[in-house]
Amino acid sequence: MPKHDTPLLDQLESGPWPSFVSDLKRQAEQNPQCWDILGQLELSYVDKITHWKHGGIVGVFGYGGGIVGRYSDVPKQFPGVAHFHTVRVNQPSSKFYNTKVLRQICEIWERRGSGMTNMHGSTGDMVLLGTFTEQLEEIFYELTHDVGVDLGGSGGNLRTPSCCLGKARCEWACYDTAAACHHITNAYQDELHRPAFPYKFKTKFSGCPNDCVAAIARSDLSVIGNWRDNIRINQAEVKGYLKGDYAPSGGAFSGRDWGKFDIQKEVIALCPTGCMWMEGDVLKIDDAECTHCMHCINVMPRALRPGVVTGATILMGAKAPILDGAQMSTLVVPFIKMDMENEFAEYKAIIEKAWDWWMEEGKNRERIGETAQRVGLPAFLKVMEVEPIPQHVKEPRSNPYVFWKDEEVEGGFERSLAEFRKKHPM
Amino acid sequence: MASIEHNGKSFEVDEDGFLAKGMTEWNEEWVDYVKSIEGITELTEEHRKVIDALQEYYKKNGIAPMVRILSKTTGFPLKRIYELFPSGPGKGACKMAGLPKPTGCV
């Protein structure tokens, strides 16, 4: 395939940020198909419209998802991208790699695909961008037989789970997010590969409320690490911060002079519940009032640590705006254990309860957050077999349209108008 | 649009091999053709049941049924449907039944 003129794209080779255009041009030296990627993109820049056709249904035998089909609407002009299917490859938890696996995958992809990738898709998959239909089964065979990796999810199913890097290298992880993500991915391979749900379903695992994988915003079932005892305080290290031995926030704000560290101003006054104070040079926390926002721990990581009775908070229902507005996940279960020892049994009980109900009640292409919204939080909590608690709401309802059940009302709903009229004649 | 020749019949199809004109062009030759490309060795009564269920639902409702409705009406669990149609209910069964290509965030 010949080189195309790309005056608009060429402008994106200047500037300090790594240029995807330069990268693609370098790849094109090896695989001329990439000239057509650039060519069609340049045409889109000129026309200000996409040149990919609508949809595309391709895949591998046995699976209902994993590959996103794509066809050019100008295939004669750019035959190299006439087919441009995307292969989603299930990534390892927290995306730790060794070069051997990456080299193996690159070798397959340079031979059978465009050589262009996305490291990684927002859901977490390693994304191999652009290949032809006849290569799909070949790629799948080599990925599974030679590398030992599987496809990720797409369609109305469990999408590829992902997690923060957790205990691998973070002192705040309240459970082993990588182990949980890996175990759950394996446990629900069927749900991941063969779409059986009303719509997509995502789950993400964060080790603490900092939520580095954005579970609360980008997963239908968000698992956010938490603790239920007291924040561990090392008073000697607190004094170290007071003396200026350590930079606050691990030196995250060292790019500008913010003055000397002031624990009163930067920690105590910013605590959202005001449950911290100093007694001399001793830091006190009223843990019963602490909402585990992570701020004090984030500012003084050497002095403060999450508690030791750890697990996770379960929130559900996050989704992007379509159809009825964006949602973040809402709290369902304040605290569960996340133990590899019982194979995350408490988590599985929750996800399976949710699926059983949603697969029956969910309308076509209705995210579970929308189904929950439609039936209302009380009905949703009932199917999740969770007793309503004050923590389930930010504030009580302000309108008085309260539903009661027949059995909750003395005398029930069956009333006689004739009886009423005896006391209140017309 | 590409066209496909099979046993002397020709069919208009899109890139993914779905019938361009849908069920109006659907016939037994088409079933036989899809069988040959979708990894199906022998066409059984169970295949017929899935195809009939899809076509009936589509004629009545104008859309393909959700997976669990297909399972309910045929009595086949999803596992069985994949055994019958290795590409699954969308790419395999809907294609064979002559239904339009599934769309959306697939």
Coordinates of C-alpha atoms in Angstrom, one line a residue:
Chain A
M1 CA 0.0 0.0 0.0
P2 CA 1.4 3.4 -0.9
K3 CA 2.1 6.3 1.4
H4 CA -0.6 9.0 1.4
D5 CA -0.2 12.7 1.9
T6 CA -1.2 13.6 5.4
P7 CA -0.7 17.3 5.9
L8 CA -3.1 17.6 8.8
L9 CA -1.9 14.6 10.7
D10 CA 1.7 15.8 10.1
Q11 CA 1.0 18.7 12.4
L12 CA 0.4 16.3 15.2
E13 CA 4.1 15.2 15.1
S14 CA 5.2 18.5 16.6
G15 CA 5.0 19.3 20.3
P16 CA 6.4 17.4 23.3
W17 CA 3.8 14.7 23.9
P18 CA 4.4 11.3 22.3
S19 CA 2.9 11.5 18.8
F20 CA 0.6 8.7 17.7
V21 CA 1.2 9.8 14.1
S22 CA 5.0 9.4 14.4
D23 CA 4.5 6.0 16.0
L24 CA 2.1 4.9 13.2
K25 CA 4.5 6.2 10.5
R26 CA 7.3 4.2 12.1
Q27 CA 5.1 1.1 12.2
A28 CA 4.1 1.7 8.5
E29 CA 7.7 1.2 7.5
Q30 CA 7.3 -2.4 8.5
N31 CA 3.6 -2.9 7.7
P32 CA 2.4 -0.7 4.8
Q33 CA -1.2 -1.4 5.9
C34 CA -0.6 1.4 8.4
W35 CA -0.3 3.9 5.6
D36 CA -4.0 3.3 4.9
I37 CA -4.8 3.8 8.6
L38 CA -3.2 7.2 8.4
G39 CA -4.8 7.9 5.0
Q40 CA -8.3 7.2 6.1
L41 CA -7.8 9.2 9.3
E42 CA -6.5 12.1 7.3
L43 CA -9.6 11.9 5.1
S44 CA -11.7 12.0 8.3
Y45 CA -9.9 15.1 9.5
V46 CA -10.7 16.7 6.1
D47 CA -14.3 15.6 5.9
K48 CA -14.9 15.9 9.7
I49 CA -16.8 12.6 9.7
T50 CA -15.9 9.0 10.5
H51 CA -15.2 6.7 7.6
W52 CA -16.1 3.5 9.4
K53 CA -19.3 1.7 8.5
H54 CA -22.0 1.0 11.0
G55 CA -21.5 -2.0 13.3
G56 CA -19.9 -5.3 12.3
I57 CA -20.5 -8.8 13.6
V58 CA -17.5 -11.0 13.6
G59 CA -16.0 -13.4 16.2
V60 CA -14.6 -16.8 16.9
F61 CA -16.5 -20.1 17.3
G62 CA -17.6 -20.7 20.8
Y63 CA -17.7 -17.1 21.9
G64 CA -20.4 -14.5 21.4
G65 CA -18.0 -11.5 22.0
G66 CA -14.4 -10.4 22.3
I67 CA -14.0 -9.0 18.8
V68 CA -15.4 -5.7 17.5
G69 CA -16.0 -5.9 13.8
R70 CA -15.2 -2.8 11.7
Y71 CA -15.3 -2.0 8.0
S72 CA -14.1 1.0 6.0
D73 CA -16.7 2.9 4.0
V74 CA -13.9 3.9 1.5
P75 CA -12.3 0.4 1.0
K76 CA -11.3 1.0 -2.6
Q77 CA -9.3 4.1 -1.6
F78 CA -7.8 2.3 1.5
P79 CA -7.8 -1.4 0.9
G80 CA -5.5 -1.9 3.9
V81 CA -8.3 -1.0 6.2
A82 CA -11.2 -2.6 4.3
H83 CA -11.6 -4.8 7.4
F84 CA -10.3 -3.3 10.6
H85 CA -11.5 -5.5 13.4
T86 CA -10.4 -5.0 17.0
V87 CA -9.4 -7.9 19.1
R88 CA -9.9 -7.5 22.9
V89 CA -7.3 -9.6 24.8
N90 CA -7.9 -10.1 28.5
Q91 CA -5.1 -8.3 30.4
P92 CA -3.4 -9.6 33.5
S93 CA -4.6 -8.1 36.8
S94 CA -3.2 -4.6 37.3
K95 CA -1.4 -4.9 33.9
F96 CA 2.0 -6.2 35.1
Y97 CA 3.8 -7.8 32.2
N98 CA 7.1 -9.4 31.4
T99 CA 8.7 -8.7 28.0
K100 CA 8.4 -12.3 26.9
V101 CA 4.6 -12.2 26.8
L102 CA 4.5 -8.8 25.2
R103 CA 7.0 -9.9 22.5
Q104 CA 5.0 -13.0 21.8
I105 CA 1.8 -11.0 21.3
C106 CA 3.6 -8.4 19.2
E107 CA 5.0 -11.1 17.0
I108 CA 1.5 -12.6 16.4
W109 CA 0.0 -9.2 15.9
E110 CA 2.7 -7.9 13.4
R111 CA 2.2 -11.1 11.4
R112 CA -1.6 -11.3 11.4
G113 CA -2.7 -7.8 12.2
S114 CA -1.8 -4.1 11.6
G115 CA 0.7 -4.0 14.4
M116 CA -1.2 -1.1 15.9
T117 CA -2.6 -1.5 19.5
N118 CA -4.3 0.3 22.3
M119 CA -2.6 -0.3 25.6
H120 CA -5.2 -0.5 27.1
G121 CA -8.9 0.0 26.4
S122 CA -10.8 1.9 29.2
T123 CA -12.3 -1.4 30.5
G124 CA -8.8 -2.8 30.8
D125 CA -8.4 -5.1 27.8
M126 CA -5.3 -5.1 25.7
V127 CA -6.7 -3.9 22.4
L128 CA -5.2 -5.2 19.1
L129 CA -6.4 -2.7 16.5
G130 CA -7.1 -3.8 12.9
T131 CA -7.1 -7.1 11.3
F132 CA -9.1 -9.1 8.6
T133 CA -11.9 -11.6 9.3
E134 CA -9.9 -14.6 8.0
Q135 CA -7.2 -13.9 10.6
L136 CA -9.5 -14.0 13.6
E137 CA -9.5 -17.7 14.3
E138 CA -5.8 -17.9 13.5
I139 CA -5.0 -15.1 16.1
F140 CA -7.3 -16.8 18.6
Y141 CA -5.6 -20.1 18.1
E142 CA -2.1 -18.6 18.6
L143 CA -3.1 -16.5 21.6
T144 CA -4.7 -19.4 23.4
H145 CA -2.2 -22.2 22.4
D146 CA 1.1 -20.3 22.2
V147 CA 0.7 -17.4 24.7
G148 CA -1.9 -18.8 27.0
V149 CA -4.1 -15.7 27.0
D150 CA -7.9 -15.4 26.2
L151 CA -10.1 -12.8 24.7
G152 CA -11.8 -10.1 26.7
G153 CA -15.5 -9.4 26.8
S154 CA -17.9 -7.5 24.5
G155 CA -21.6 -7.4 24.1
G156 CA -24.4 -8.0 26.6
N157 CA -22.2 -9.8 29.1
L158 CA -19.7 -9.5 31.9
R159 CA -17.0 -7.3 30.4
T160 CA -13.4 -7.8 31.3
P161 CA -13.0 -7.1 35.0
S162 CA -10.1 -4.8 36.1
C163 CA -8.5 -3.6 39.2
C164 CA -6.0 -1.1 40.7
L165 CA -2.5 -2.4 41.4
G166 CA -3.5 -3.1 45.0
K167 CA -1.2 -4.9 47.3
A168 CA 1.4 -5.3 44.6
R169 CA 2.7 -1.9 45.4
C170 CA 0.4 0.2 47.5
E171 CA 0.3 0.4 51.3
W172 CA -3.4 1.4 51.3
A173 CA -4.8 -1.7 49.6
C174 CA -7.5 -3.1 52.0
Y175 CA -7.7 -6.4 50.1
D176 CA -5.8 -8.1 47.3
T177 CA -7.5 -6.5 44.3
A178 CA -5.4 -8.4 41.7
A179 CA -6.3 -11.8 43.3
A180 CA -10.0 -10.8 43.4
C181 CA -10.0 -9.6 39.8
H182 CA -8.1 -12.7 38.6
H183 CA -10.3 -15.1 40.6
I184 CA -13.6 -13.5 39.5
T185 CA -12.5 -13.3 35.9
N186 CA -11.9 -17.1 35.9
A187 CA -15.0 -17.9 37.9
Y188 CA -17.3 -16.2 35.4
Q189 CA -15.7 -17.1 32.1
D190 CA -19.0 -18.3 30.8
E191 CA -20.7 -15.0 31.6
L192 CA -17.8 -13.1 30.0
H193 CA -17.6 -15.0 26.7
R194 CA -21.3 -15.8 25.9
P195 CA -23.6 -12.8 26.2
A196 CA -26.6 -13.8 28.3
F197 CA -27.5 -10.5 29.9
P198 CA -30.0 -7.7 29.0
Y199 CA -26.9 -5.5 28.5
K200 CA -23.3 -5.1 29.4
F201 CA -22.2 -5.5 33.0
K202 CA -18.8 -4.4 34.4
T203 CA -17.1 -4.9 37.7
K204 CA -14.0 -3.2 39.0
F205 CA -11.8 -3.7 42.1
S206 CA -10.2 -0.8 43.9
G207 CA -8.1 -1.3 47.0
C208 CA -9.2 1.8 48.9
P209 CA -11.6 4.8 48.5
N210 CA -9.0 6.7 46.4
D211 CA -10.4 4.3 43.8
C212 CA -7.5 4.3 41.3
V213 CA -9.5 2.2 38.8
A214 CA -12.5 4.5 39.0
A215 CA -14.8 1.6 40.0
I216 CA -17.5 4.0 41.4
A217 CA -17.9 5.7 38.0
R218 CA -17.2 2.9 35.5
S219 CA -18.5 -0.4 36.9
D220 CA -22.0 -1.7 37.5
L221 CA -20.6 -3.5 40.5
S222 CA -17.9 -1.4 42.2
V223 CA -15.8 -3.1 44.9
I224 CA -13.9 -0.4 46.9
G225 CA -11.5 -1.4 49.7
N226 CA -12.3 -0.2 53.2
W227 CA -11.6 -0.9 56.8
R228 CA -13.9 -0.9 59.9
D229 CA -11.6 -0.4 62.8
N230 CA -9.3 2.5 63.6
I231 CA -6.8 4.4 61.4
R232 CA -3.3 3.4 62.6
I233 CA -1.4 6.4 63.8
N234 CA 2.4 6.5 64.2
Q235 CA 2.9 9.5 66.4
A236 CA 6.6 9.6 65.9
E237 CA 6.1 10.0 62.2
V238 CA 3.4 12.6 62.8
K239 CA 6.2 14.6 64.6
G240 CA 8.4 14.0 61.6
Y241 CA 5.8 15.7 59.3
L242 CA 5.4 18.6 61.9
K243 CA 9.2 19.1 61.9
G244 CA 9.3 19.1 58.1
D245 CA 11.3 15.9 57.9
Y246 CA 9.0 14.6 55.2
A247 CA 7.2 16.3 52.4
P248 CA 3.4 16.1 52.7
S249 CA 1.5 13.9 50.2
G250 CA 4.6 12.1 49.4
G251 CA 6.0 15.2 47.7
A252 CA 3.1 15.3 45.2
F253 CA 3.0 19.2 45.5
S254 CA 6.7 19.9 45.4
G255 CA 6.4 21.6 42.1
R256 CA 5.4 24.8 43.8
D257 CA 6.1 26.6 47.1
W258 CA 3.1 26.1 49.3
G259 CA 4.9 27.2 52.5
K260 CA 5.7 25.1 55.5
F261 CA 3.5 22.0 56.2
D262 CA 0.6 23.2 58.5
I263 CA -1.2 20.1 59.9
Q264 CA -4.1 22.3 61.2
K265 CA -4.7 23.9 57.8
E266 CA -3.9 21.0 55.5
V267 CA -5.3 18.1 57.4
I268 CA -7.4 18.9 60.4
A269 CA -9.4 21.7 58.9
L270 CA -9.9 19.8 55.7
C271 CA -11.3 16.6 57.4
P272 CA -14.9 16.4 56.0
T273 CA -16.3 15.3 59.4
G274 CA -14.0 17.4 61.6
C275 CA -13.1 14.4 63.7
M276 CA -9.4 15.2 64.1
W277 CA -7.5 17.4 66.5
M278 CA -4.1 17.9 68.1
E279 CA -3.3 17.5 71.8
G280 CA 0.1 19.1 72.0
D281 CA 2.0 17.4 69.3
V282 CA -0.2 14.3 69.4
L283 CA -2.7 13.7 66.6
K284 CA -6.1 12.3 67.7
I285 CA -8.8 10.9 65.5
D286 CA -12.4 10.1 66.6
D287 CA -12.7 7.1 64.4
A288 CA -16.4 6.6 65.0
E289 CA -17.0 9.9 63.1
C290 CA -14.4 9.1 60.4
T291 CA -15.9 8.4 56.9
H292 CA -12.7 7.0 55.5
C293 CA -12.3 9.7 52.9
M294 CA -8.5 8.9 52.8
H295 CA -7.4 12.6 52.9
C296 CA -5.3 12.5 56.1
I297 CA -3.8 9.2 55.0
N298 CA -3.0 10.6 51.6
V299 CA -1.3 13.7 53.1
M300 CA 0.7 11.8 55.7
P301 CA 1.4 8.3 54.3
R302 CA 4.3 7.6 56.7
A303 CA 2.2 8.4 59.8
L304 CA -1.3 7.2 59.0
R305 CA -2.5 3.9 57.6
P306 CA -5.9 2.2 57.1
G307 CA -7.0 -0.1 59.9
V308 CA -6.4 -3.8 60.1
V309 CA -9.9 -5.1 59.9
T310 CA -10.2 -4.7 56.1
G311 CA -12.5 -5.7 53.3
A312 CA -14.6 -3.8 50.8
T313 CA -17.6 -1.6 50.3
I314 CA -20.0 -2.7 47.5
L315 CA -21.7 -0.1 45.4
M316 CA -23.8 -0.7 42.3
G317 CA -25.2 0.9 39.2
A318 CA -22.6 3.2 37.7
K319 CA -23.2 4.0 33.9
A320 CA -22.6 6.6 31.2
P321 CA -25.4 9.0 30.3
I322 CA -27.3 6.8 27.7
L323 CA -30.3 6.3 28.2
D324 CA -31.6 8.1 31.2
G325 CA -28.5 10.0 32.5
A326 CA -25.1 9.3 34.0
Q327 CA -25.0 7.5 37.3
M328 CA -22.3 6.7 39.8
S329 CA -22.6 3.6 41.8
T330 CA -24.8 3.8 45.0
L331 CA -23.9 2.1 48.2
V332 CA -25.5 -1.3 48.7
V333 CA -23.4 -3.3 51.2
P334 CA -21.2 -1.1 53.5
F335 CA -18.7 -3.9 54.3
I336 CA -17.9 -7.4 53.2
K337 CA -14.8 -9.6 53.6
M338 CA -12.7 -10.1 50.4
D339 CA -11.0 -13.3 51.2
M340 CA -9.2 -15.5 48.7
E341 CA -9.6 -18.3 51.4
N342 CA -13.3 -18.5 50.9
E343 CA -12.9 -17.7 47.2
F344 CA -14.6 -14.3 47.6
A345 CA -17.8 -16.0 48.5
E346 CA -19.5 -12.8 49.9
Y347 CA -18.8 -11.0 46.6
K348 CA -20.1 -13.9 44.5
A349 CA -23.3 -14.1 46.6
I350 CA -23.9 -10.4 45.7
I351 CA -23.1 -10.5 42.0
E352 CA -25.1 -13.7 41.4
K353 CA -28.1 -12.3 43.3
A354 CA -27.9 -9.2 41.2
W355 CA -27.6 -11.2 37.9
D356 CA -30.5 -13.6 38.8
W357 CA -32.8 -10.6 39.3
W358 CA -31.6 -8.4 36.5
M359 CA -31.7 -11.2 33.9
E360 CA -35.4 -11.6 34.7
E361 CA -36.4 -8.0 35.3
G362 CA -34.0 -6.0 33.1
K363 CA -35.4 -4.7 29.8
N364 CA -33.5 -5.1 26.6
R365 CA -30.4 -2.8 26.8
E366 CA -31.1 -1.6 30.3
R367 CA -28.1 -1.3 32.6
I368 CA -28.6 -2.7 36.1
G369 CA -28.4 0.9 37.4
E370 CA -31.4 1.8 35.3
T371 CA -33.3 -1.2 36.3
A372 CA -32.7 -0.4 39.9
Q373 CA -33.7 3.2 39.3
R374 CA -36.9 2.0 37.6
V375 CA -38.0 -0.2 40.5
G376 CA -36.7 2.2 43.1
L377 CA -34.0 1.8 45.8
P378 CA -36.2 0.0 48.4
A379 CA -37.3 -2.6 45.9
F380 CA -33.8 -3.0 44.6
L381 CA -32.4 -3.5 48.2
K382 CA -35.1 -6.1 48.8
V383 CA -34.0 -8.2 45.8
M384 CA -30.5 -7.8 47.0
E385 CA -31.7 -9.1 50.4
V386 CA -30.2 -6.1 52.1
E387 CA -31.9 -4.4 55.1
P388 CA -32.3 -0.7 54.5
I389 CA -29.9 1.4 56.6
P390 CA -29.4 5.2 56.8
Q391 CA -26.1 4.7 55.0
H392 CA -28.0 3.8 51.9
V393 CA -29.1 7.4 51.3
K394 CA -27.3 10.7 51.2
E395 CA -30.5 12.3 52.5
P396 CA -34.0 11.1 53.1
R397 CA -36.6 11.8 50.4
S398 CA -38.2 15.2 50.5
N399 CA -41.5 14.3 48.7
P400 CA -44.2 12.5 50.6
Y401 CA -45.1 10.0 47.9
V402 CA -44.4 7.0 50.1
F403 CA -45.6 3.5 49.2
W404 CA -46.9 1.2 51.8
K405 CA -47.6 -2.5 51.5
D406 CA -51.0 -3.8 52.3
E407 CA -49.7 -5.8 55.3
E408 CA -48.0 -2.8 56.7
V409 CA -51.2 -0.8 57.1
E410 CA -53.7 -1.7 59.9
G411 CA -56.8 -3.0 58.3
G412 CA -55.2 -3.4 54.9
F413 CA -56.3 -1.7 51.6
E414 CA -59.8 -3.3 51.4
R415 CA -62.3 -0.6 52.5
S416 CA -66.0 -0.3 52.3
L417 CA -67.4 3.0 51.0
A418 CA -70.7 2.2 52.6
E419 CA -69.0 2.0 56.0
F420 CA -67.3 5.4 55.4
R421 CA -70.6 7.0 54.5
K422 CA -72.2 5.9 57.8
K423 CA -69.9 8.4 59.6
H424 CA -69.6 10.9 56.7
P425 CA -73.0 11.1 54.9
M426 CA -73.1 13.0 51.6
Chain B
M1 CA -22.9 -5.3 -1.1
A2 CA -21.4 -8.6 -2.0
S3 CA -23.3 -11.5 -3.4
I4 CA -22.9 -15.2 -2.6
E5 CA -23.5 -18.2 -4.8
H6 CA -24.6 -21.4 -3.2
N7 CA -26.1 -24.5 -5.0
G8 CA -27.0 -22.3 -7.9
K9 CA -28.8 -19.7 -5.8
S10 CA -27.4 -16.2 -5.2
F11 CA -27.8 -14.1 -2.2
E12 CA -27.2 -10.4 -1.4
V13 CA -25.2 -10.2 1.8
D14 CA -23.4 -7.5 3.8
E15 CA -19.7 -7.7 4.9
D16 CA -20.6 -9.9 7.9
G17 CA -22.5 -12.3 5.7
F18 CA -26.0 -11.4 6.9
L19 CA -28.8 -11.5 4.3
A20 CA -29.1 -7.9 3.0
K21 CA -32.8 -8.2 2.4
G22 CA -33.5 -10.3 5.5
M23 CA -36.2 -12.9 5.6
T24 CA -37.8 -12.0 2.3
E25 CA -34.9 -13.6 0.6
W26 CA -34.6 -16.4 3.1
N27 CA -34.9 -20.1 2.0
E28 CA -33.5 -23.5 2.5
E29 CA -30.5 -22.9 0.3
W30 CA -29.5 -20.1 2.6
V31 CA -29.8 -22.3 5.7
D32 CA -27.6 -24.8 3.9
Y33 CA -25.1 -22.1 3.1
V34 CA -24.9 -20.7 6.6
K35 CA -24.5 -24.2 7.9
S36 CA -21.4 -24.6 5.8
I37 CA -19.7 -21.5 7.1
E38 CA -20.8 -21.4 10.8
G39 CA -19.2 -24.6 12.0
I40 CA -22.4 -26.7 12.0
T41 CA -21.9 -30.3 10.9
E42 CA -25.5 -31.6 10.9
L43 CA -28.7 -29.6 10.9
T44 CA -31.1 -31.1 13.5
E45 CA -34.6 -30.6 14.7
E46 CA -33.1 -28.5 17.5
H47 CA -31.5 -26.1 15.0
R48 CA -35.0 -25.8 13.3
K49 CA -36.6 -25.0 16.6
V50 CA -34.2 -22.1 17.3
I51 CA -34.6 -20.8 13.7
D52 CA -38.4 -21.0 13.9
A53 CA -38.5 -19.3 17.3
L54 CA -36.3 -16.5 16.0
Q55 CA -38.4 -16.0 12.9
E56 CA -41.7 -16.1 14.7
Y57 CA -40.5 -13.6 17.4
Y58 CA -39.1 -11.3 14.7
K59 CA -42.3 -11.4 12.6
K60 CA -44.4 -10.6 15.7
N61 CA -42.1 -8.0 17.3
G62 CA -39.8 -6.6 14.6
I63 CA -36.7 -7.2 16.7
A64 CA -34.7 -10.3 17.7
P65 CA -35.5 -11.7 21.1
M66 CA -33.3 -11.2 24.1
V67 CA -31.1 -14.2 24.8
R68 CA -33.1 -15.4 27.8
I69 CA -36.4 -15.1 25.9
L70 CA -34.9 -17.4 23.2
S71 CA -33.8 -19.8 25.9
K72 CA -37.3 -19.7 27.4
T73 CA -39.2 -20.2 24.2
T74 CA -37.0 -23.0 22.9
G75 CA -36.2 -24.6 26.3
F76 CA -32.5 -24.6 25.4
P77 CA -30.1 -23.2 27.9
L78 CA -27.5 -20.8 26.4
K79 CA -24.9 -23.6 26.6
R80 CA -27.0 -25.8 24.3
I81 CA -27.5 -22.9 21.9
Y82 CA -23.7 -22.5 21.5
E83 CA -23.4 -26.3 21.0
L84 CA -25.9 -25.9 18.1
F85 CA -24.6 -22.6 16.8
P86 CA -20.8 -22.3 17.7
S87 CA -20.9 -18.5 16.8
G88 CA -23.7 -18.0 19.3
P89 CA -27.3 -16.8 19.0
G90 CA -26.4 -13.5 17.3
K91 CA -23.8 -14.3 14.6
G92 CA -24.9 -17.9 14.2
A93 CA -28.6 -18.4 14.7
C94 CA -29.8 -15.0 13.7
K95 CA -27.7 -15.1 10.5
M96 CA -29.1 -18.5 9.6
A97 CA -32.7 -17.4 10.3
G98 CA -32.3 -14.4 8.0
L99 CA -32.7 -11.8 10.8
P100 CA -31.0 -8.4 10.5
K101 CA -27.5 -8.0 11.9
P102 CA -27.4 -7.4 15.7
T103 CA -26.3 -3.8 16.4
G104 CA -25.3 -1.6 19.3
C105 CA -22.3 -1.7 21.6
V106 CA -21.2 -5.3 20.7

